[in-house]
Amino acid sequence: MFPALETELKQETLPDPYEDFMYRHLQYYGYFKAQRASLPNSATNQHVWKNNSRHLLNSSLGERDELVADHLQKEKLFSDSLMLNSPLLKSRQLLHNDFGDLSPRLREPPDLFAFFSGNGPLQAPRWPVECEVIKENVHHIEWVPPQPEYFYQPTGNERLPEIVGEERGIVVYQLDSVPTEGSYFTSSRVGGRRGIIKEVAVRLQGPEDNTLLFESRFESGNLQKAVRVNTYEYELTLRTDLYTDKHTQWFYFRVQNTRKDATYRFTIVNLLKPKSLYTIGMKPLMYSQLDASTHSIGWRREGNEIKYYKNNSDDGQQPFYCLTWTVQFPHDQDTCYFAHFYPYTYTDLQCYLLTIVNNPVQSQFCKLRTLCRSLAGNTVYLLTITNPSRTPKEAAAKKAVVLSARVHPGESNGSWVMKGFLDFILSNSPDAQLLRDIFIFKVVPMLNPDGVIVGNYRCSLAGRDLNRHYKTILKESFPCIWYTRNMIKRVLEEREVLLYCDFHGHSRKNNIFLYGCNNNDRKYWLHERVFPLMLSKNAPDTFSFHSCNFKVQKSKEGTGRVVMWRMGILNSYTIESTFGGSTLGSKRDMHFTTEDLKSLGYHVCDTLLDFCDPDQTKFAQCLAELEELLQQEIHKKFHELGDDMDLETGWSDISLSDIESSTSGSDSSLSDGLPVHLLNIADELSQKKICKKKKKKSLQTRKQRNDKHQKNNLMQKSKLTEDAQERAGFASTLQKQPTFFKNSESASSSTMKNEKPRLNEREKPEYTLSRPSKRSTDTSQEPAPALKPHWSRNRYPATKRGHDALTEYPSLHIYTYP
């Protein structure tokens, strides 16, 4: 053995192989010059470089040490030097400490790491160049009302204001820089349109002028026009999603110059949905700047005389609907905001991610990366959350969970659910630590930052609903979902994805529920419904299992849940959180707060542990309950049709798609086609893809041609032999064929047909994974007996999991099915 290697083995600190190689390499080519003392050997170079970090680079690249033939002699020369004689070169690749000393490690590539550092500024949002943006930073405090906020109870005497319009009213606010349907996105910049911001609101004539001053040119704001039709009455027109003429639902605007004792009426005149939660008691949200600064009061539900009705001014085009309400402001000369739901902006997300980056504990198991850039150049962030694995086997045994939110920018509910999930999974809770031990979480917290920034309700800057284009081939036009889909494809190549879930908001149904996909394989029938049933038991006051739907409609083939399901993720869901509130349990007839939505993020984690419990009692119980519920549904269906059926013998042969009605989801499929300027690009890419498939790969060498010829000859000979054997003993073979082969063939064909993940018998665990006890919950709020007959709130028997006791996960299998 070499003496130098013996010296290395005696050192307590192990070397970094890459750094050791680079030091030797640079010294060999003359870039390091020995002067005095000695450089550390390869075993202790990290320790010495950290404590003696003023090392100098030789700037004389023309000089070079003489070649040393003897390797040991060269190693001795390397270990006899300590300091270098050239001025310190400030490299952008090498890290420096606060004193300017060089650190012995390389900087991570910026394209793979966070785009903002713990001390640096946030990345400013990029706007389309047509948009005007005010300079003020809008920020709201988080606050939970101490008392429940109940639904509005209609009196029947609500007034339906006649739409006056600007012909008989006074326009007090109007945006002129709004792109229309005929245009399309071209470019973006920080701050939007260049030049001086125009005055789009009226000027006050004096202190006695009580005209409200409107503004919405801030992040996520949406208001295009305000018309004053009476002293305290205003008609409001919302801006459609940019580059479209549809999707008016989300509103978020500011008013100033308020009067305390007056009753104001606001009427939004151009809503497009015929149904709305405002018809069954939902109230708008209001925020007072003075209340926030003096009393720490944030967003609260306000409004009286709330009415949602059809606009009678029919001009032969699509019908419009109106929302009207009255309100009294709490202070004179206040600045107030109104919103459809609790806003959560792109800047809010960046501030939250900044706290994770700056947290020394969370940053160890949560890595922030850039998934891609949006159409406008805003960063789409990807979080990878998992505890560091001790061995490659332990890392390979982990399954993946993929979560995303805000593909529809106006559904800010999704961001609050996502925030609750991240708060819990990044905490030091024993359950959170266990989840990080056994899963790798891939999280895209904001899929459509462009739409969130400009205040769209449903579309991206391509003018289309991204949740209808997950099968797109237009990477440049739909980068957010193209890169998300391909990220999930790469994850599937490495490991099983146990769960995919996309967080949304719903504008026509109360409670929280989800949409899934039906599995046609009878072996795993109803298994995709177990997770939502468990979730309804863990959150009985907010989550409604009866509102869930699992039918896959043709119009929803391009949605995230369907595309991921067809890629092989059995448990693929869209979680819908209402804009209104709950009709269940102790929260009946109450509006949801941000805490209610964040608690759902926790319950998703909680249910994930129940779903993967090695003790399959709960799983089996849920399956039995699902079969009972399904029999009741089938019986009800046939009773409505006037037919009789023996449910004991033939009910399981009925297709679930025939039983379930269509989902009452969005009507955005009316505009899910490509914009005109993208049609030609899509056709060209499709033609190129077809040509590539048809093009045959030519054989390059004679060896390849010979191998192919021999392969064909062997296949022909084998086929002739099999045919002869089949003719000789077909009858006897058919009689002696065991049932085992028939079952295996049918199972194989079923697997190929459905392309769903299956259990591997070899993956049965050699030990049971313990889970710490769950926090105590309020068991007095139980759901209906039909939903929760015997759901024990006690966790399966377990002790706190010791991190030192488990060394590797070679045989860990998270059970998905009994």
Short mmCIF file of N, CA, C and O in Angstrom, two decimals, residues 130-132 173-181 183 193 216-217 222-225 238-244 456:
data_model
loop_
_atom_site.label_atom_id
_atom_site.label_comp_id
_atom_site.label_asym_id
_atom_site.label_seq_id
_atom_site.Cartn_x
_atom_site.Cartn_y
_atom_site.Cartn_z
N GLU A 130 -49.11 45.57 -21.63
CA GLU A 130 -50.28 46.43 -21.78
C GLU A 130 -50.83 46.91 -20.45
O GLU A 130 -51.59 47.88 -20.40
N CYS A 131 -50.48 46.23 -19.37
CA CYS A 131 -51.13 46.47 -18.07
C CYS A 131 -50.45 47.61 -17.32
O CYS A 131 -49.22 47.67 -17.21
N GLU A 132 -51.26 48.52 -16.76
CA GLU A 132 -50.76 49.55 -15.87
C GLU A 132 -50.81 49.03 -14.44
O GLU A 132 -51.78 48.38 -14.04
N TYR A 173 -64.47 55.43 -12.64
CA TYR A 173 -63.25 54.62 -12.75
C TYR A 173 -63.37 53.77 -14.01
O TYR A 173 -64.40 53.13 -14.25
N GLN A 174 -62.32 53.80 -14.84
CA GLN A 174 -62.34 52.98 -16.06
C GLN A 174 -60.91 52.72 -16.53
O GLN A 174 -60.09 53.64 -16.63
N LEU A 175 -60.63 51.44 -16.81
CA LEU A 175 -59.33 51.04 -17.35
C LEU A 175 -59.41 51.04 -18.87
O LEU A 175 -60.31 50.45 -19.45
N ASP A 176 -58.45 51.70 -19.50
CA ASP A 176 -58.40 51.72 -20.96
C ASP A 176 -57.33 50.79 -21.51
O ASP A 176 -57.28 50.54 -22.71
N SER A 177 -56.48 50.27 -20.64
CA SER A 177 -55.32 49.49 -21.10
C SER A 177 -55.55 47.99 -20.94
O SER A 177 -54.64 47.25 -20.65
N VAL A 178 -56.80 47.54 -21.14
CA VAL A 178 -57.12 46.13 -20.97
C VAL A 178 -57.09 45.43 -22.31
O VAL A 178 -57.80 45.84 -23.23
N PRO A 179 -56.27 44.39 -22.48
CA PRO A 179 -56.25 43.66 -23.75
C PRO A 179 -57.60 43.00 -24.02
O PRO A 179 -58.31 42.59 -23.10
N THR A 180 -57.97 42.89 -25.28
CA THR A 180 -59.26 42.36 -25.66
C THR A 180 -59.11 40.97 -26.26
O THR A 180 -58.00 40.46 -26.41
N GLU A 181 -60.24 40.38 -26.65
CA GLU A 181 -60.26 39.03 -27.18
C GLU A 181 -59.44 38.91 -28.45
O GLU A 181 -58.81 37.90 -28.71
N SER A 183 -56.69 40.33 -29.31
CA SER A 183 -55.25 40.41 -29.13
C SER A 183 -54.74 39.17 -28.41
O SER A 183 -55.51 38.32 -27.97
N ARG A 193 -46.79 48.34 -18.02
CA ARG A 193 -46.62 49.38 -19.03
C ARG A 193 -45.64 50.44 -18.57
O ARG A 193 -45.63 50.85 -17.41
N SER A 216 -57.90 49.10 -8.85
CA SER A 216 -57.67 47.64 -8.92
C SER A 216 -56.39 47.29 -9.67
O SER A 216 -56.18 46.12 -9.98
N ARG A 217 -55.54 48.29 -9.94
CA ARG A 217 -54.31 48.03 -10.71
C ARG A 217 -53.18 47.59 -9.79
O ARG A 217 -52.09 48.15 -9.80
N ASN A 222 -59.02 43.08 -9.78
CA ASN A 222 -59.88 42.97 -10.96
C ASN A 222 -61.10 43.87 -10.80
O ASN A 222 -61.99 43.58 -10.02
N LEU A 223 -61.10 44.95 -11.51
CA LEU A 223 -62.25 45.83 -11.69
C LEU A 223 -61.94 46.69 -12.90
O LEU A 223 -60.89 47.34 -12.96
N GLN A 224 -62.84 46.70 -13.87
CA GLN A 224 -62.58 47.47 -15.09
C GLN A 224 -63.25 48.83 -15.08
O GLN A 224 -62.68 49.81 -15.53
N LYS A 225 -64.48 48.88 -14.54
CA LYS A 225 -65.22 50.15 -14.62
C LYS A 225 -66.15 50.28 -13.44
O LYS A 225 -66.70 49.29 -12.94
N LEU A 238 -66.64 44.01 -14.18
CA LEU A 238 -65.40 43.27 -13.98
C LEU A 238 -64.69 43.10 -15.31
O LEU A 238 -65.32 43.01 -16.37
N ARG A 239 -63.37 43.04 -15.25
CA ARG A 239 -62.58 42.74 -16.45
C ARG A 239 -62.59 41.23 -16.69
O ARG A 239 -62.41 40.44 -15.77
N THR A 240 -62.81 40.84 -17.93
CA THR A 240 -62.72 39.41 -18.26
C THR A 240 -61.26 38.97 -18.17
O THR A 240 -60.34 39.78 -18.11
N ASP A 241 -61.05 37.65 -18.18
CA ASP A 241 -59.68 37.15 -18.22
C ASP A 241 -58.96 37.73 -19.43
O ASP A 241 -59.54 37.83 -20.52
N LEU A 242 -57.70 38.10 -19.25
CA LEU A 242 -56.96 38.76 -20.32
C LEU A 242 -56.93 37.91 -21.59
O LEU A 242 -56.77 36.69 -21.52
N TYR A 243 -57.12 38.58 -22.72
CA TYR A 243 -57.11 37.97 -24.05
C TYR A 243 -58.28 37.01 -24.26
O TYR A 243 -58.22 36.11 -25.08
N THR A 244 -59.37 37.20 -23.48
CA THR A 244 -60.61 36.45 -23.68
C THR A 244 -61.78 37.41 -23.52
O THR A 244 -61.61 38.58 -23.16
N ASN A 456 -56.79 37.23 -13.17
CA ASN A 456 -57.69 36.37 -13.94
C ASN A 456 -58.48 35.47 -13.00
O ASN A 456 -58.05 35.20 -11.87
#
